[in-house]
Coordinates of C-alpha atoms in Angstrom, one line a residue:
M1 CA -81.6 66.7 -59.0
I2 CA -78.9 68.8 -57.2
H3 CA -79.6 71.6 -60.0
I4 CA -83.1 71.2 -59.7
L5 CA -83.2 71.7 -56.1
K6 CA -81.1 74.8 -56.5
I7 CA -83.4 76.5 -59.2
A8 CA -86.7 75.7 -57.0
T9 CA -85.2 77.0 -53.9
S10 CA -83.8 80.1 -55.6
F11 CA -87.5 80.6 -56.8
S12 CA -89.2 80.1 -53.4
V13 CA -86.9 82.6 -51.9
F14 CA -87.9 85.0 -54.9
L15 CA -91.4 84.5 -54.3
L16 CA -91.0 85.1 -50.6
F17 CA -89.6 88.7 -51.3
V18 CA -92.1 89.6 -54.0
W19 CA -95.4 88.2 -52.3
P20 CA -94.6 88.2 -48.5
D21 CA -98.1 88.0 -47.6
L22 CA -98.1 84.4 -49.0
A23 CA -95.4 83.5 -46.6
T24 CA -97.5 82.6 -43.6
A25 CA -97.2 79.0 -42.7
Q26 CA -99.9 76.8 -42.3
T27 CA -100.4 73.9 -39.7
I28 CA -101.9 70.8 -41.1
T29 CA -103.4 68.1 -38.9
A30 CA -104.1 64.5 -39.7
T31 CA -104.1 61.2 -38.3
Q32 CA -101.9 58.4 -38.3
N33 CA -102.6 54.9 -36.5
G34 CA -105.7 56.5 -34.9
K35 CA -103.5 59.7 -33.2
P36 CA -103.4 63.4 -34.4
I37 CA -100.4 64.6 -36.1
S38 CA -99.5 67.8 -37.5
T39 CA -97.2 69.5 -39.8
T40 CA -96.3 73.0 -40.9
I41 CA -96.4 73.8 -44.4
D42 CA -94.9 76.7 -46.2
P43 CA -97.7 78.0 -48.6
V44 CA -95.0 79.4 -51.3
A45 CA -93.0 76.2 -51.3
S46 CA -96.2 74.2 -51.6
S47 CA -97.2 76.2 -54.8
I48 CA -93.9 75.0 -56.4
V49 CA -94.4 71.4 -54.8
A50 CA -97.7 70.6 -57.0
P51 CA -96.0 70.7 -60.4
L52 CA -92.9 69.0 -59.1
S53 CA -94.4 66.3 -56.9
K54 CA -95.5 63.7 -59.9
T55 CA -91.9 63.4 -60.9
T56 CA -89.7 64.3 -57.8
P57 CA -91.6 63.3 -54.7
S58 CA -88.5 63.6 -52.3
L59 CA -87.8 67.2 -54.0
A60 CA -91.2 68.0 -53.2
A61 CA -91.1 67.0 -49.7
T62 CA -87.9 69.0 -49.1
I63 CA -89.2 72.3 -50.5
A64 CA -92.7 71.6 -48.8
T65 CA -91.1 71.6 -45.3
S66 CA -88.5 74.3 -45.4
P67 CA -89.3 77.0 -43.1
P68 CA -90.3 80.5 -44.3
P69 CA -87.7 83.4 -43.5
P70 CA -87.6 84.9 -40.2
I71 CA -90.0 88.0 -39.6
I72 CA -87.0 89.6 -37.9
D73 CA -83.3 89.4 -39.3
P74 CA -81.3 87.5 -36.5
I75 CA -78.5 89.6 -37.3
K76 CA -80.1 92.7 -36.6
E77 CA -82.5 91.6 -33.9
L78 CA -82.2 93.2 -30.3
R79 CA -82.7 91.2 -27.3
G80 CA -83.0 91.8 -23.6
L81 CA -80.8 94.8 -22.3
A82 CA -79.6 95.4 -25.9
I83 CA -83.3 96.7 -26.4
V84 CA -83.2 99.1 -23.4
S85 CA -79.9 100.3 -24.3
A86 CA -80.8 101.2 -28.0
L87 CA -84.2 102.6 -27.1
S88 CA -82.6 105.1 -24.4
K89 CA -80.3 106.6 -27.2
G90 CA -83.3 107.0 -29.5
G91 CA -83.5 106.8 -33.3
Y92 CA -86.2 104.3 -33.5
N93 CA -90.1 104.2 -34.6
L94 CA -92.0 102.0 -32.1
Y95 CA -95.2 100.7 -33.8
M96 CA -97.8 99.5 -31.1
R97 CA -101.2 97.8 -31.7
H98 CA -103.9 99.4 -29.6
G99 CA -105.1 97.7 -26.3
S100 CA -107.9 95.2 -26.0
A101 CA -111.1 96.5 -27.5
T102 CA -114.3 94.2 -26.9
E103 CA -116.5 97.2 -26.5
G104 CA -118.9 97.7 -29.6
Q105 CA -118.0 96.9 -33.2
D106 CA -117.0 98.6 -36.2
V107 CA -120.0 99.2 -38.3
Q108 CA -120.0 98.3 -41.9
T109 CA -120.9 101.7 -43.0
L110 CA -118.1 103.5 -41.2
L111 CA -116.6 105.2 -44.2
Q112 CA -120.0 106.5 -45.4
T113 CA -120.3 108.2 -42.3
P114 CA -119.0 111.9 -42.2
R115 CA -116.2 112.6 -39.8
W116 CA -116.7 108.9 -38.6
W117 CA -113.6 108.9 -36.5
E118 CA -115.4 111.5 -34.0
N119 CA -118.1 109.1 -33.4
C120 CA -116.8 106.3 -31.0
A121 CA -120.2 104.6 -31.0
L122 CA -119.5 103.4 -34.5
Q123 CA -116.4 101.6 -33.4
R124 CA -114.7 98.9 -31.3
N125 CA -113.5 100.5 -28.1
L126 CA -111.0 99.8 -25.4
S127 CA -112.2 97.4 -22.6
E128 CA -110.9 97.8 -19.1
A129 CA -108.6 95.3 -19.8
G130 CA -107.3 97.3 -22.7
I131 CA -106.9 100.3 -20.7
D132 CA -105.1 98.5 -17.8
Q133 CA -102.7 97.1 -20.8
A134 CA -101.9 100.8 -22.1
R135 CA -101.2 101.8 -18.5
R136 CA -98.8 99.2 -17.9
V137 CA -96.8 99.8 -21.0
G138 CA -96.6 103.5 -20.5
A139 CA -95.4 103.1 -17.1
A140 CA -92.8 100.8 -18.1
L141 CA -91.6 103.3 -21.1
R142 CA -91.3 105.8 -18.3
Q143 CA -89.6 103.5 -15.7
L144 CA -87.2 102.7 -18.5
N145 CA -86.4 106.3 -19.3
V146 CA -87.4 105.5 -23.0
P147 CA -87.6 108.9 -24.9
I148 CA -90.7 109.6 -26.7
N149 CA -90.8 112.9 -28.4
M150 CA -93.9 112.1 -30.8
V151 CA -97.1 110.2 -30.4
R152 CA -98.8 109.2 -33.5
T153 CA -102.3 107.3 -33.6
S154 CA -104.8 106.3 -36.3
Q155 CA -108.2 108.0 -36.6
F156 CA -109.6 105.2 -34.8
C157 CA -111.0 105.9 -31.0
R158 CA -109.2 102.8 -29.7
T159 CA -105.8 103.9 -30.8
R160 CA -106.2 107.4 -29.3
D161 CA -107.5 106.2 -26.1
T162 CA -104.6 103.7 -25.8
A163 CA -102.2 106.8 -26.2
Y164 CA -104.2 108.5 -23.4
A165 CA -104.3 105.6 -21.1
M166 CA -100.5 105.3 -21.5
G167 CA -100.3 108.9 -20.1
F168 CA -99.7 110.9 -23.3
D169 CA -101.7 114.1 -23.3
S170 CA -100.3 115.4 -26.8
I171 CA -101.0 113.1 -29.8
E172 CA -101.0 113.7 -33.6
V173 CA -104.0 111.8 -35.3
T174 CA -103.5 110.6 -38.6
E175 CA -105.2 108.5 -41.5
D176 CA -101.4 107.1 -42.4
L177 CA -101.8 104.8 -39.4
N178 CA -105.6 103.6 -40.2
H179 CA -106.8 100.1 -40.5
Q180 CA -107.6 99.1 -44.0
M181 CA -111.2 99.4 -43.1
G182 CA -110.6 103.1 -42.5
Q183 CA -108.7 103.7 -46.0
R184 CA -110.6 106.2 -48.0
A185 CA -110.7 105.9 -51.5
G186 CA -107.6 106.8 -53.5
F187 CA -105.6 106.8 -50.6
D188 CA -102.9 103.8 -50.2
V189 CA -102.5 103.5 -46.4
H190 CA -99.7 100.8 -46.9
T191 CA -97.6 103.4 -48.5
A192 CA -98.5 106.2 -46.2
R193 CA -97.6 103.8 -43.1
F194 CA -94.4 102.8 -44.2
A195 CA -93.3 106.3 -45.0
Q196 CA -94.0 107.1 -41.2
L197 CA -91.9 103.9 -40.3
A198 CA -89.1 105.1 -42.5
A199 CA -89.0 108.9 -41.3
M200 CA -86.1 109.4 -39.0
P201 CA -87.0 110.5 -35.4
L202 CA -85.4 113.6 -33.8
P203 CA -82.0 113.0 -32.4
D204 CA -81.9 111.2 -28.9
S205 CA -85.7 110.3 -29.1
N206 CA -88.3 107.8 -30.5
V207 CA -91.7 107.9 -32.2
L208 CA -94.6 105.8 -30.9
M209 CA -97.1 105.2 -33.6
I210 CA -100.4 103.3 -32.2
S211 CA -102.2 101.5 -35.1
H212 CA -103.5 98.0 -35.7
T213 CA -102.7 94.7 -37.4
H214 CA -102.4 94.8 -41.2
A215 CA -101.9 92.3 -43.9
S216 CA -99.2 94.2 -45.8
P217 CA -97.7 93.3 -49.0
R218 CA -94.2 94.5 -47.6
A219 CA -91.5 91.7 -46.1
E220 CA -90.5 94.3 -43.6
E221 CA -94.3 94.4 -42.3
R222 CA -95.0 90.8 -42.2
V223 CA -94.7 91.2 -38.6
M224 CA -97.9 93.4 -38.3
G225 CA -100.2 90.3 -39.1
Q226 CA -99.1 88.6 -35.9
I227 CA -98.9 91.8 -33.8
Q228 CA -100.9 91.3 -30.5
E229 CA -102.8 94.1 -28.4
T230 CA -100.2 96.4 -26.8
E231 CA -97.2 94.7 -28.3
I232 CA -94.4 97.0 -29.8
I233 CA -92.5 96.3 -33.0
V234 CA -89.4 98.3 -33.0
Y235 CA -88.4 99.6 -36.4
Q236 CA -85.1 101.1 -37.3
P237 CA -85.1 103.4 -40.1
D238 CA -82.2 103.6 -42.4
G239 CA -82.2 107.3 -43.3
K240 CA -82.7 106.4 -47.2
G241 CA -86.4 105.5 -47.1
G242 CA -86.2 102.3 -45.8
A243 CA -87.1 100.6 -42.3
A244 CA -86.4 97.1 -40.7
P245 CA -88.1 95.5 -37.6
V246 CA -85.2 94.8 -35.0
A247 CA -87.2 93.7 -31.9
R248 CA -90.5 92.7 -30.9
I249 CA -91.8 93.6 -27.0
S250 CA -94.8 92.1 -26.0
S251 CA -96.8 93.5 -23.0
A252 CA -95.6 90.9 -20.7
D253 CA -92.0 91.4 -21.6
W254 CA -91.8 94.7 -19.8
D255 CA -91.4 93.5 -16.3
A256 CA -88.8 91.0 -17.5
L257 CA -86.6 94.2 -18.9
I258 CA -87.3 96.1 -15.9
L259 CA -85.8 93.3 -13.7
M260 CA -82.7 92.9 -16.2
V261 CA -82.1 96.7 -15.7
H262 CA -82.2 96.5 -12.0
L263 CA -80.0 93.5 -11.7
A264 CA -77.5 95.0 -13.9
E265 CA -77.3 98.4 -12.0
T266 CA -77.0 96.4 -8.7
K267 CA -73.8 94.4 -9.7

């Protein structure tokens, strides 16, 4: 039984790295004695459980309830003042989702329209709330003296407008950061986007990239499926073509970070 458990667990880990998009846990709700109960199931483990459950029910239960691997490696993760200290020194790519965009909608024929990115009427656009979110994040970056030497956005209007609302006048627009719906035929947006994340910023500076949620096949980008509006995922490139997420900063985290810095300076 011990050998079977080791083999099954190893295979589960292998699948998580090969097909990380399958690793999103699902919550299943049922009733017991008339009361609702819920449990979180790892879909990768569940795919292994099915053939095993008939002969080894205890093993099946063990695999099914094992948690998926963390989205950010706890050993590398930056928290609190460590985030501010790291960003102030530069060397990171800050991947950010655009602000709240509830005005209009993305038309299904977007890619069939020549130079569609110039026509904001064909797209979802920032709401007043989204503009305010972006202003607050931009103000926080400046207050914490986070050096940004380059701002890149996707071709969608809502990402460009997020950058402008943050207070950046000079931006670089690239299809590398487009949502999948803006991916032209023959272009692999996942590969192009990760190349941007793996690129080394200029010394003593950071690069801000404003994009969208993504269903990426890469383990390093699983977090993009959960990213909230104006949340920033801090990526650390390794200089060898790779990059790993080391921090998540939600729009609500900035006030706490600013307070931490203030308290540290007044000690």
